[in-house]
Coordinates of C-alpha atoms in Angstrom, one line a residue:
Chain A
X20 CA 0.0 0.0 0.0
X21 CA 1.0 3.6 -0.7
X22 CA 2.9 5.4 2.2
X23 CA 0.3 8.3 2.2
X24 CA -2.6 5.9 2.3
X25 CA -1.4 4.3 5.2
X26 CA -1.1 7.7 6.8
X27 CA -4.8 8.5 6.1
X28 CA -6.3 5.4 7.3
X29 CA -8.1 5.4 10.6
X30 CA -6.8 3.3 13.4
X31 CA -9.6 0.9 13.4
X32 CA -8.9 0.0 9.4
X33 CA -5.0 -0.1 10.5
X34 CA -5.7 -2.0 13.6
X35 CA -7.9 -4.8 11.2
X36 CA -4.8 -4.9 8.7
X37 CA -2.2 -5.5 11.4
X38 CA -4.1 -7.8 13.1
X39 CA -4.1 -9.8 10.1
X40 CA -0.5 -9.0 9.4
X41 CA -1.2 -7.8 5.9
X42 CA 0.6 -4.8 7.3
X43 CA 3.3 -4.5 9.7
X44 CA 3.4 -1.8 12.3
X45 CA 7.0 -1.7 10.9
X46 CA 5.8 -0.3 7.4
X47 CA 3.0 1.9 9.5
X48 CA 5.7 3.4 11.3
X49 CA 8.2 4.1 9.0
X50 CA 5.2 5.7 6.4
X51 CA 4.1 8.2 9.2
X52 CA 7.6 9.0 10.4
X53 CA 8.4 9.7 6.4
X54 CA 5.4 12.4 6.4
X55 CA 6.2 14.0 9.6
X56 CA 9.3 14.8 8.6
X57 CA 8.1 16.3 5.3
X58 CA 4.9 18.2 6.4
X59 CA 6.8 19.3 10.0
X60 CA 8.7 22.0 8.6
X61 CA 4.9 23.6 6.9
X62 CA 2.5 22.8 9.8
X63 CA 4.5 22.6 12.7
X64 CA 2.5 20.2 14.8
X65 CA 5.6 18.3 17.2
X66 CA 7.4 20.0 20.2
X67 CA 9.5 16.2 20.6
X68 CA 9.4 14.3 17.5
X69 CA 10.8 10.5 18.5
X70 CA 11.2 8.3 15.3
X71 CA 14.0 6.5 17.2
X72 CA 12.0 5.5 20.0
X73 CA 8.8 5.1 17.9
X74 CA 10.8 2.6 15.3
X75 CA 11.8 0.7 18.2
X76 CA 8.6 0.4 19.5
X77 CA 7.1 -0.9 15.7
X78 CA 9.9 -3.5 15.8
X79 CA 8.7 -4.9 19.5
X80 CA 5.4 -4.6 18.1
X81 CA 5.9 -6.4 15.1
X82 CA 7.7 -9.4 17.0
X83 CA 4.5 -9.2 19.9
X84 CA 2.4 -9.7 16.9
X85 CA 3.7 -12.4 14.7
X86 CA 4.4 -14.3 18.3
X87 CA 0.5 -14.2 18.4
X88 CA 0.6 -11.9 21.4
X89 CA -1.4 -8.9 20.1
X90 CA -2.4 -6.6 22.5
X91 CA -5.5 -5.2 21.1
X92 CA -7.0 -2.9 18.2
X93 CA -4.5 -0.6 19.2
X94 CA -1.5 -2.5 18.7
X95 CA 1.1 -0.7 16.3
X96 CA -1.2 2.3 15.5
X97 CA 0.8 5.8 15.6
X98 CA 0.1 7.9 18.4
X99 CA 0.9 11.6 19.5
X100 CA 0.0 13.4 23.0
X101 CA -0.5 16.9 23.7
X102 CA 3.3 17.7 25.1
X103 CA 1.5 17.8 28.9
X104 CA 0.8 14.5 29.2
X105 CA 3.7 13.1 31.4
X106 CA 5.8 10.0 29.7
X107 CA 8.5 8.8 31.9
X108 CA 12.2 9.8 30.8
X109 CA 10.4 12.7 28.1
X110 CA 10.5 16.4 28.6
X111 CA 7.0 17.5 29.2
X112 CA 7.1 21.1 28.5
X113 CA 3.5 22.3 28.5
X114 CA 4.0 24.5 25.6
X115 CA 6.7 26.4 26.8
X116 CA 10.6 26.3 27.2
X117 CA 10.5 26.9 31.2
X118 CA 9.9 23.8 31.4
X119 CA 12.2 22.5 28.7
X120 CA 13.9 20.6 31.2
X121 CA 11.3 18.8 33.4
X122 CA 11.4 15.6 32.8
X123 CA 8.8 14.1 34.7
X124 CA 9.7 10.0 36.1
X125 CA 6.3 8.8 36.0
X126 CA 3.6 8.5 33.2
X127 CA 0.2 9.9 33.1
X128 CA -2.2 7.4 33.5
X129 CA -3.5 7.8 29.5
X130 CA 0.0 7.8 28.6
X131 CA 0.7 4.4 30.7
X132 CA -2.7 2.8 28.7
X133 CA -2.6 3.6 25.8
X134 CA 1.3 2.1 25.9
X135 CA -0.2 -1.0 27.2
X136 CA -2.9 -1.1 24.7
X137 CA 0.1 -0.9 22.3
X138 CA 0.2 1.8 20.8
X139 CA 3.4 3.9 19.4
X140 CA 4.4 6.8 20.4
X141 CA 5.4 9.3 17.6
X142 CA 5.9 12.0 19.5
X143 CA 4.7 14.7 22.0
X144 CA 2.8 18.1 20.7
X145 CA 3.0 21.3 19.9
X146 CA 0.4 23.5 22.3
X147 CA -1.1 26.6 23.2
X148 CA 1.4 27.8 26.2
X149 CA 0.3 26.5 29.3
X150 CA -2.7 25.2 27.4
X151 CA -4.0 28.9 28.4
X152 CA -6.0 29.7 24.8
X153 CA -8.1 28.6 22.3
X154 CA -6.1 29.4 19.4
X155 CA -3.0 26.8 18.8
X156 CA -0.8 30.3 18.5
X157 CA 2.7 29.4 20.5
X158 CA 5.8 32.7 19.2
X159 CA 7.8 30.0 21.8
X160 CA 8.0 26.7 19.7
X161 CA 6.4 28.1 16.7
X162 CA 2.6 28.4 15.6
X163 CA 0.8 25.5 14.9
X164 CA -0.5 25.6 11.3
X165 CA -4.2 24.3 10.2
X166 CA -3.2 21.8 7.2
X167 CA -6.4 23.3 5.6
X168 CA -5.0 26.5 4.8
X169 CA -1.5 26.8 6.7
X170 CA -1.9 30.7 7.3
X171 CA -4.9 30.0 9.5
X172 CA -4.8 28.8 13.1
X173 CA -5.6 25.1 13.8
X174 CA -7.6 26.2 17.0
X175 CA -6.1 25.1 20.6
X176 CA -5.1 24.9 22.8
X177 CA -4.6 21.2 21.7
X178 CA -3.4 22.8 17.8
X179 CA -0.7 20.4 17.3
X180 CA -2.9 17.2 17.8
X181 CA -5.9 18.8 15.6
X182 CA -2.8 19.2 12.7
X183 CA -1.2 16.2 13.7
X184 CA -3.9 13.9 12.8
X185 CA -5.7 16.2 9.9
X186 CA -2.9 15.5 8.4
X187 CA -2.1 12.0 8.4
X188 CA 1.4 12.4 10.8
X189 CA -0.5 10.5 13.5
X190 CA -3.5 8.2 13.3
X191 CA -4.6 9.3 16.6
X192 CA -3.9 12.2 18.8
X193 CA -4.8 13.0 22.9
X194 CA -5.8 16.6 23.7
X195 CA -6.7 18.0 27.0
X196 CA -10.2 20.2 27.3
X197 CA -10.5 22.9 29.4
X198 CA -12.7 25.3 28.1
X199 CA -13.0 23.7 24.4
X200 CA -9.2 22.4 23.8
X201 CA -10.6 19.4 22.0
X202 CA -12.8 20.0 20.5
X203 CA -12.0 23.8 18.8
X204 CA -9.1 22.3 17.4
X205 CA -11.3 19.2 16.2
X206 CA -13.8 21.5 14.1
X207 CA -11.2 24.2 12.7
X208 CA -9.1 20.7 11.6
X209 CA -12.0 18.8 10.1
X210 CA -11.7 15.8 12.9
X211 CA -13.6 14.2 15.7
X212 CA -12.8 15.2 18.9
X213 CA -14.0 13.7 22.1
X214 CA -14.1 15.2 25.6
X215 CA -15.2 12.6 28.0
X216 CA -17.7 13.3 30.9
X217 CA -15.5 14.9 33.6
X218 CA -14.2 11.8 36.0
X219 CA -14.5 9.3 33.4
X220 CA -10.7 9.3 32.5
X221 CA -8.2 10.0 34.8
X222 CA -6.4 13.6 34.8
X223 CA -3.3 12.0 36.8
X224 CA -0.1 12.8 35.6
X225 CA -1.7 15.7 33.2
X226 CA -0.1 19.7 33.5
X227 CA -2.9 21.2 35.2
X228 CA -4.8 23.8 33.7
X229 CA -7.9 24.2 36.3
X230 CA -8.5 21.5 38.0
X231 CA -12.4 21.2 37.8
X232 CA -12.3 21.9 33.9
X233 CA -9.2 19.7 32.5
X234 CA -10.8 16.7 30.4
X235 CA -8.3 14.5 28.8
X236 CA -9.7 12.8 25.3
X237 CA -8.8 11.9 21.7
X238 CA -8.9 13.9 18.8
X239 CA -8.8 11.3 15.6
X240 CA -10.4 10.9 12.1
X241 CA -13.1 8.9 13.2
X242 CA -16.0 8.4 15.5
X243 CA -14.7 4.5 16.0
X244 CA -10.8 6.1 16.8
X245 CA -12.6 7.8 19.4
X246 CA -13.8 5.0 21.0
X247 CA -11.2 2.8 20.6
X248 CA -9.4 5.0 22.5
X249 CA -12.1 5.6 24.9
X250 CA -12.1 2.2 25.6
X251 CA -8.7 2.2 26.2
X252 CA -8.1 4.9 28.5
X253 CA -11.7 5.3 30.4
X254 CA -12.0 4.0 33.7
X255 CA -11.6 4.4 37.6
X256 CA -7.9 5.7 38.2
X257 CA -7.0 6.0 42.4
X258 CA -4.3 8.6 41.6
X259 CA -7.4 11.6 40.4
X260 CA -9.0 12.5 43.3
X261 CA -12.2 13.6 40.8
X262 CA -12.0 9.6 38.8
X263 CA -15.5 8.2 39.0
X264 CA -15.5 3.8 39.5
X265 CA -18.0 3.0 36.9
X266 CA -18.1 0.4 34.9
X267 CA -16.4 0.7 31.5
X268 CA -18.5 -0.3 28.3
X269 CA -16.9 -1.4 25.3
X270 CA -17.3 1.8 23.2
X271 CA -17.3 0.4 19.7
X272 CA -20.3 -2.0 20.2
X273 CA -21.9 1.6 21.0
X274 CA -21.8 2.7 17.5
X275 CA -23.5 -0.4 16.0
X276 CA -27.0 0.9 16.7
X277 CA -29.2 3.1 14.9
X278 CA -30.5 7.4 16.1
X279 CA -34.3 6.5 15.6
X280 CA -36.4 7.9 18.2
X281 CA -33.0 9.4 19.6
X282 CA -34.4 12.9 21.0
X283 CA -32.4 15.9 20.2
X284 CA -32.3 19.9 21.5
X285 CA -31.2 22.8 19.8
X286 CA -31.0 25.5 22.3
X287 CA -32.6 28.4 20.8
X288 CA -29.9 30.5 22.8
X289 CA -27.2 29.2 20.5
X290 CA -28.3 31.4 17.7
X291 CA -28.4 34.5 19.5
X292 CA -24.9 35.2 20.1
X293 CA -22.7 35.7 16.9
X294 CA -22.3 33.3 14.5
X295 CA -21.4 33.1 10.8
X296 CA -23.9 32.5 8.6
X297 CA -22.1 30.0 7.0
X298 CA -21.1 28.1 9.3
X299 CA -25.0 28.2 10.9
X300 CA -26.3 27.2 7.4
X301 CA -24.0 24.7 7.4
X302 CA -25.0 23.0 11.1
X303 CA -28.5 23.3 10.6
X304 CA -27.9 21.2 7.9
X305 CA -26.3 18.6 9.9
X306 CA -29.1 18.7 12.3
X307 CA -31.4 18.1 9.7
X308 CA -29.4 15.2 8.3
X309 CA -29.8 13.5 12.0
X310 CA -33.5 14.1 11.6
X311 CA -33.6 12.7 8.6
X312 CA -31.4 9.6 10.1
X313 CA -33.9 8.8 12.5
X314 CA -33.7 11.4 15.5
X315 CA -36.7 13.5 16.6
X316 CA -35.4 17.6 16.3
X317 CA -36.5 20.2 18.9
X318 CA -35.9 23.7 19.8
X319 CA -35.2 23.7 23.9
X320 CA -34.4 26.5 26.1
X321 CA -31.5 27.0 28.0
X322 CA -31.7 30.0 30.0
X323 CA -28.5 30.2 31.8
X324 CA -26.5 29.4 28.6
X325 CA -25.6 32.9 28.3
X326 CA -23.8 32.8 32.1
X327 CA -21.4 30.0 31.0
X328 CA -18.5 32.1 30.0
X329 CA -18.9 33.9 32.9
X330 CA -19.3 31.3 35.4
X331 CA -16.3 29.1 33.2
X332 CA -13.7 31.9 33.3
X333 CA -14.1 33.1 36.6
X334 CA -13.3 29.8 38.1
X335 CA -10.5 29.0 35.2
X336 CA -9.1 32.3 36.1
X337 CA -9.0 31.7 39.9
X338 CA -8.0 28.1 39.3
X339 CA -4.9 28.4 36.7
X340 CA -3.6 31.3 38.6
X341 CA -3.6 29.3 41.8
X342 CA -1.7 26.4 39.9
X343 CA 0.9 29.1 38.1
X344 CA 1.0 31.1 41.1
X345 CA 4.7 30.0 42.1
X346 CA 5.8 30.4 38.0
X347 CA 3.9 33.5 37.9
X348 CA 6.0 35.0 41.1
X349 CA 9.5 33.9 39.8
X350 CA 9.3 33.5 35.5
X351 CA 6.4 36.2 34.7
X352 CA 8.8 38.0 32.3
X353 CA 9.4 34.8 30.5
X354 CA 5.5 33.4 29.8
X355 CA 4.5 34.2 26.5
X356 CA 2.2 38.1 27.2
X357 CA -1.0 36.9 26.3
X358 CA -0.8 34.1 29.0
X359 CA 1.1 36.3 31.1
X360 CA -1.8 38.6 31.2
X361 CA -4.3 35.9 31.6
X362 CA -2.5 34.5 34.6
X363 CA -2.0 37.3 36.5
X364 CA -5.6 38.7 35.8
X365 CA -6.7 35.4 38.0
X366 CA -5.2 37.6 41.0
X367 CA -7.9 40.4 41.0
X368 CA -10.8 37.1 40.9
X369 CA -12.0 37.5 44.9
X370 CA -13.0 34.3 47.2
X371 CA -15.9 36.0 46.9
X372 CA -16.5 36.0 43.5
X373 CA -14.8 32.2 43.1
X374 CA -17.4 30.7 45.3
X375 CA -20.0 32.5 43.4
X376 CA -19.2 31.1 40.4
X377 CA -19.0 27.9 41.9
X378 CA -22.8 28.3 43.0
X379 CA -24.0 29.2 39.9
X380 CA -22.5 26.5 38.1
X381 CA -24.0 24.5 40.4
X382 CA -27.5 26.3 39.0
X383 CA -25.9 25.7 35.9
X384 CA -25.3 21.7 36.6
X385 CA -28.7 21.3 37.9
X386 CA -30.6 23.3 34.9
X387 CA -28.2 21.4 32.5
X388 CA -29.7 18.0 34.2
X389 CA -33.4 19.2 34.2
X390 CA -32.9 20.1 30.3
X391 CA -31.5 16.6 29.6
X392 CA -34.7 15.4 31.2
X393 CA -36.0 16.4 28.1
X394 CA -33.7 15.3 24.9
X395 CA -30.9 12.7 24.9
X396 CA -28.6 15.3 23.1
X397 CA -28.1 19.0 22.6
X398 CA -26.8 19.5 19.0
X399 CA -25.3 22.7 17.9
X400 CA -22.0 24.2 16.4
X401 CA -18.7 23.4 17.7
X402 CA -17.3 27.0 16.9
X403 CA -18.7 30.3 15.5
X404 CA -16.7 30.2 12.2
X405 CA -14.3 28.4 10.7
X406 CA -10.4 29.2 11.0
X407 CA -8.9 32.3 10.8
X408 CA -5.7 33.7 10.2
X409 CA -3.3 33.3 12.5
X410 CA -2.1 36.7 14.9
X411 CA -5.9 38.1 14.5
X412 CA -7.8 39.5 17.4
X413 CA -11.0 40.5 16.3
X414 CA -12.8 38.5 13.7
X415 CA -16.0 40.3 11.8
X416 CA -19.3 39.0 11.6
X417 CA -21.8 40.2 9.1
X418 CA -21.3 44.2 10.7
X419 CA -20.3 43.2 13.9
X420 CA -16.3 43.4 15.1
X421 CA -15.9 40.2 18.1
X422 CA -13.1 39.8 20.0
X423 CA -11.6 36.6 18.7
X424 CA -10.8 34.4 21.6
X425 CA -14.5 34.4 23.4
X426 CA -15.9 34.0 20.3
X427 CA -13.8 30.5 19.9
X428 CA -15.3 29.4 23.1
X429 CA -18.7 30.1 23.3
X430 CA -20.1 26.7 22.2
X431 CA -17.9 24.6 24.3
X432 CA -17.3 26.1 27.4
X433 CA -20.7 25.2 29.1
X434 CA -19.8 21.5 28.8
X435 CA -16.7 22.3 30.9
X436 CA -18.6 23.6 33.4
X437 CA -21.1 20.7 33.8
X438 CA -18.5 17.9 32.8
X439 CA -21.2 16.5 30.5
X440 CA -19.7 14.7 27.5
X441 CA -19.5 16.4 24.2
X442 CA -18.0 15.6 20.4
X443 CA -16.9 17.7 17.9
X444 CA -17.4 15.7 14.5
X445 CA -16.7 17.5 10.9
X446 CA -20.5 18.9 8.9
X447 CA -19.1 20.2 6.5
X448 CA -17.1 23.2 4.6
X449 CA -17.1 27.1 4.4
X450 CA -14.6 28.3 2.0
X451 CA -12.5 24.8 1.7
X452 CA -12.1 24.9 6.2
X453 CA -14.3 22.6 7.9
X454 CA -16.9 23.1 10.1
X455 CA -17.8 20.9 13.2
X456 CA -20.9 19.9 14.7
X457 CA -21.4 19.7 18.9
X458 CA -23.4 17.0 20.1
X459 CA -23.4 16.1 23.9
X460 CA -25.1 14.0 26.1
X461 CA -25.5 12.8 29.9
X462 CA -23.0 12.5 32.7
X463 CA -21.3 8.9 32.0
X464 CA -23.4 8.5 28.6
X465 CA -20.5 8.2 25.9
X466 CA -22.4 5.6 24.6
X467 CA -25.0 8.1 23.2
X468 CA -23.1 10.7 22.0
X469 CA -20.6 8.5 19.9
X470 CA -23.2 6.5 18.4
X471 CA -25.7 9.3 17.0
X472 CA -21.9 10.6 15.5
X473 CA -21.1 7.7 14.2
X474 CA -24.0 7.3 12.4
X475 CA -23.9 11.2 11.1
X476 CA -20.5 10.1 9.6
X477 CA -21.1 7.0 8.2
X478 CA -24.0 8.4 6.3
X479 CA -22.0 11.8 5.4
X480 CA -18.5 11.9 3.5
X481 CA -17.2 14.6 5.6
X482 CA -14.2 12.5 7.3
X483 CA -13.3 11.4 3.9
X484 CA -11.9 14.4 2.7
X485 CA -8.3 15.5 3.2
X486 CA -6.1 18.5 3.6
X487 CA -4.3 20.0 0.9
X488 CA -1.3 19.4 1.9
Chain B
X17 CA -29.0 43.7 39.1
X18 CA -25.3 43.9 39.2
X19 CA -23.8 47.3 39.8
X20 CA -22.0 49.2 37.2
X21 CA -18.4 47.8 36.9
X22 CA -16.3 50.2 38.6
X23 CA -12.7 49.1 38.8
X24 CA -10.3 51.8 40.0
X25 CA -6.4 52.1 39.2
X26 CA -5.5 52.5 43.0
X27 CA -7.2 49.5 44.2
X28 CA -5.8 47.6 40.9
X29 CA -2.4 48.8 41.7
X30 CA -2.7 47.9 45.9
X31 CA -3.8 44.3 44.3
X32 CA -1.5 43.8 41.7
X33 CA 1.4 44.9 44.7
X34 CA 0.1 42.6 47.2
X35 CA 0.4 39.7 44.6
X36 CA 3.7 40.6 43.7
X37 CA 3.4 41.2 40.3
X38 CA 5.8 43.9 39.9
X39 CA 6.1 47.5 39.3
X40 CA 7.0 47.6 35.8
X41 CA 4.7 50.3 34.8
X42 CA 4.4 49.7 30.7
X43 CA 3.3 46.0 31.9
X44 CA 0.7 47.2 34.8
X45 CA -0.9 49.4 32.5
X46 CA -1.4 46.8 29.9
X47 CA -2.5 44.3 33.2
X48 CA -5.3 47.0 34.0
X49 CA -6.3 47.3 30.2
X50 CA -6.7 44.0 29.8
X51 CA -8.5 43.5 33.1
X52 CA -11.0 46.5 32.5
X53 CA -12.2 44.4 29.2
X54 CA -12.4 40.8 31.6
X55 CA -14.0 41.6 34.3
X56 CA -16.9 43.3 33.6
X57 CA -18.1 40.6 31.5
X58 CA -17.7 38.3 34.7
X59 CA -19.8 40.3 36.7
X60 CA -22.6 39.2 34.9
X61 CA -23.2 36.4 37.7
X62 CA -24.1 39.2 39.9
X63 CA -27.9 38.9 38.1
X64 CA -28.2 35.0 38.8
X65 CA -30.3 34.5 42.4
X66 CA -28.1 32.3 43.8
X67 CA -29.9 32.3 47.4
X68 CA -30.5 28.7 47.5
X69 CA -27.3 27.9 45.7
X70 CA -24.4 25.8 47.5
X71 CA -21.1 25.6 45.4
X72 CA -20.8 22.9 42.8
X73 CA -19.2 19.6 44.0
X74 CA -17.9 17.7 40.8
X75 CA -17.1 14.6 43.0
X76 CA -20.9 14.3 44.1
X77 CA -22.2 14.2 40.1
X78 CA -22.3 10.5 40.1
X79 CA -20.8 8.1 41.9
X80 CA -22.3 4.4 42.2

């Protein structure tokens, strides 16, 4: 098979052809490592690129394998992780070169499982500094470029897992979601991007944005690489405080069903904040595909959707300061300004006004509950509009100037806030840049919300298409 | 309702020393510019009754 085509097959197709050694994680390795090295210098995507280690790996792989002692689905497939997910012996940097030289001696628990579920690791990626924005923009270790249209962003803070695997360097990526990490990098990149219920998989061993936000979860070119993932990295962990011991379900046997009678929202609210009319045209007719799919549509009201940002940043703010506050004190001239700013703004956010928030996001939680009393999903955009170029603050809607970074947000952050799970999955195109379609479910209810995306895809050709590039 | 923001330079500058965030002035300036376009937008939770509101407890959402 062609080198590129193995780079654009999903890991579930890989994982069926290595099982059945018609292709050897050898060949799989070598083809991605090959298109890494030829895209890298355009898109930008890796902070610690590995082919050493990662060829090593494949060989090991390839041996466990032909011995008959394959470890799963997983086994061989190319992986990359967010560079603030701790691998033993690796720099973790977070997206910035203070911490060039912290090299942590544990792994994060995904790290650790996805390793035992065999897969390889490529390497560890590029990041929005300190995972503190939505854009993928990092002056320290160069800006991640969408492989779309390389002058535009890729979205973030995650950027260098949604380029990474939109463009066929690795078959599946891990992102971390704090107020829409996964899943604005997912839409802006054309991919699926998963962020778990909160407590479902384990932050351990993660650089801590805020602590009651951070969702680790995959970012791949499929619904199934999602939950083949999922299944590999879900699931009770001692060492997070906040992991939840519930039984796991096998993800994949999720997607085998059908959306009829699956009831679906579309909060009314969504549509009156700003929004390309595009991209809206463009999601309504995704929504309408589910209808026409089996799902029942319906308008719902959620009233305190407007107070998400609110009630999401003030806590973030309090929180990520707290966390930064000893880097803040002795390294503030070295973090990147924008950060800088954003981390020392979390100093003027009062006790007061933290434990406010924290009560109305428990109004927040509670509404967010009573809604889903109602519908089995809330379906809506992902993000606003589609990418933009990279260094712009203010992006213009219709006659309306909006500051860029809130307007990245505004679809995601409420599912941060109540933990609830949510997918980004590709609807379609504005002016050749994808757009992504939210759908998200119940507390502990993956199940759900992978299988009415799965079915979207499978009956769309939106995950076919591929980057210029 | 939620009063009219109101964010004065003194008390932004007694914070921002008591933090220790410095006294580089060209920096605090752009700290206070960029806090006057924040924080009014987070006021915004002044309008929510939250009388019979006790903070939110992620570890209580579901545990079985």
């Amino acid at each position: 098979m062609d080198a590129n085509e193995l780079c654009y097959l999903s890991a579930g197709q890989l994982g069926r052809l290595i099982q059945k050694k018609e292709v050897s994680p050898v060949e799989v390795i070598e083809a991605h490592i090959k298109r890494a090295e030829s895209l890298e210098p355009r898109l930008n995507s890796f902070i610690a690129f590995l082919p050493e280690k990662a060829r090593e790996e494949a060989r090991r792989a390839e041996k466990e394998i032909l011995a008959g002692r394959s470890k799963g689905p997983l086994h061989g497939i190319p992986l990359g992780l967010k560079d603030l997910y701790y691998v033993r012996g690796i720099p973790n940097t977070a997206g910035t070169k203070i911490f060039k030289d912290f090299i942590p001696d544990f792994d994060s628990t995904v790290a650790a499982r996805l390793r035992e579920a065999g897969t390889i690791l490529l390497g560890k990626l590029n990041m929005h500094p300190l995972a503190y924005g939505p854009t993928g923009e990092n002056p320290e270790y160069g800006h991640m470029h969408n492989p779309w249209n390389t002058e535009c962003i890729t979205g973030g803070s995650s950027g260098g897992s949604g380029s990474a695997a939109a463009s066929g360097q690795c078959t599946l990526t891990m992102g971390s979601d704090t107020g829409g990490s996964i899943r604005i990098p997912s839409a802006l990149c054309g991919l699926a991007g998963l962020k778990p219920t909160y407590g479902r998989v384990s932050r351990y061993g993660l650089t801590t944005l805020a602590w009651s936000q951070d969702h680790p979860g995959p970012l791949a070119r499929t619904v199934e690489d999602c939950a083949l993932v999922l299944n590999a990295i879900a699931g009770y962990d001692p060492n997070d405080p906040v992991s939840v011991p519930l039984p796991v379900p096998d993800y994949t046997k999720a997607l085998l069903g059908t959306i009829k009678g699956l009831r679906i929202g579309v909060p009314k609210e969504y549509f009156e904040v700003p929004i390309d009319g595009n991209v809206k045209e463009i999601v309504w007719k995704g929504i309408r595909k589910l209808e026409e799919l089996g799902a029942t549509v319906t308008e719902v009201s959620w009233s305190m959707y407007p107070h998400a940002a609110a009630i999401a940043n003030t806590i973030q703010m309090a929180e990520a300061t707290a966390y930064h506050k000893k880097l803040i004190k002795e390294r503030a001239s070295e973090i990147w300004h924008p950060v800088r700013l954003r981390l020392e703004a979390g100093f003027f956010i009062s006790a007061v006004d933290y434990v406010q928030a924290e009560r109305a996001r428990a109004l927040f939680f509670e509404q967010s509950l009573e809604l889903m009393k109602k519908v089995d999903l809330l379906a809506g955009p992902t993000v606003p509009v589609t990418a933009f170029k990279i260094g712009t603050n203010e992006v213009k809607i219709g006659n309306r100037t909006t500051k860029a970074i809130p307007l990245l947000t505004q679809y995601t952050r409420p599912f941060n806030i109540n933990g609830f799970p949510a997918i980004s999955i590709p609807c379609g195109f504005s002016n050749d840049l994808p757009v992504g379609l939210q759908l998200a479910g119940r507390p502990f209810e993956e199940e759900t919300v992978l299988r009415a995306a799965h079915v979207y895809e499978q009956a769309t050709e939106w995950h076919f298409k591929r980057p210029p590039i | 309702m939620a009063q009219p923001f109101s964010f004065s330079k003194e008390l932004f500058l007694r914070i921002a020393e008591e933090s220790g965030l410095g006294t580089d002035s060209s920096h605090l300036d752009s700290l206070y510019a960029y806090l006057q376009g924040v924080l009014p937008g987070l006021r915004t939770i002044e309008n929510l009754d939250l009388a019979d509101a006790e903070p939110f407890m992620p570890l209580l959402m579901k545990k079985e």
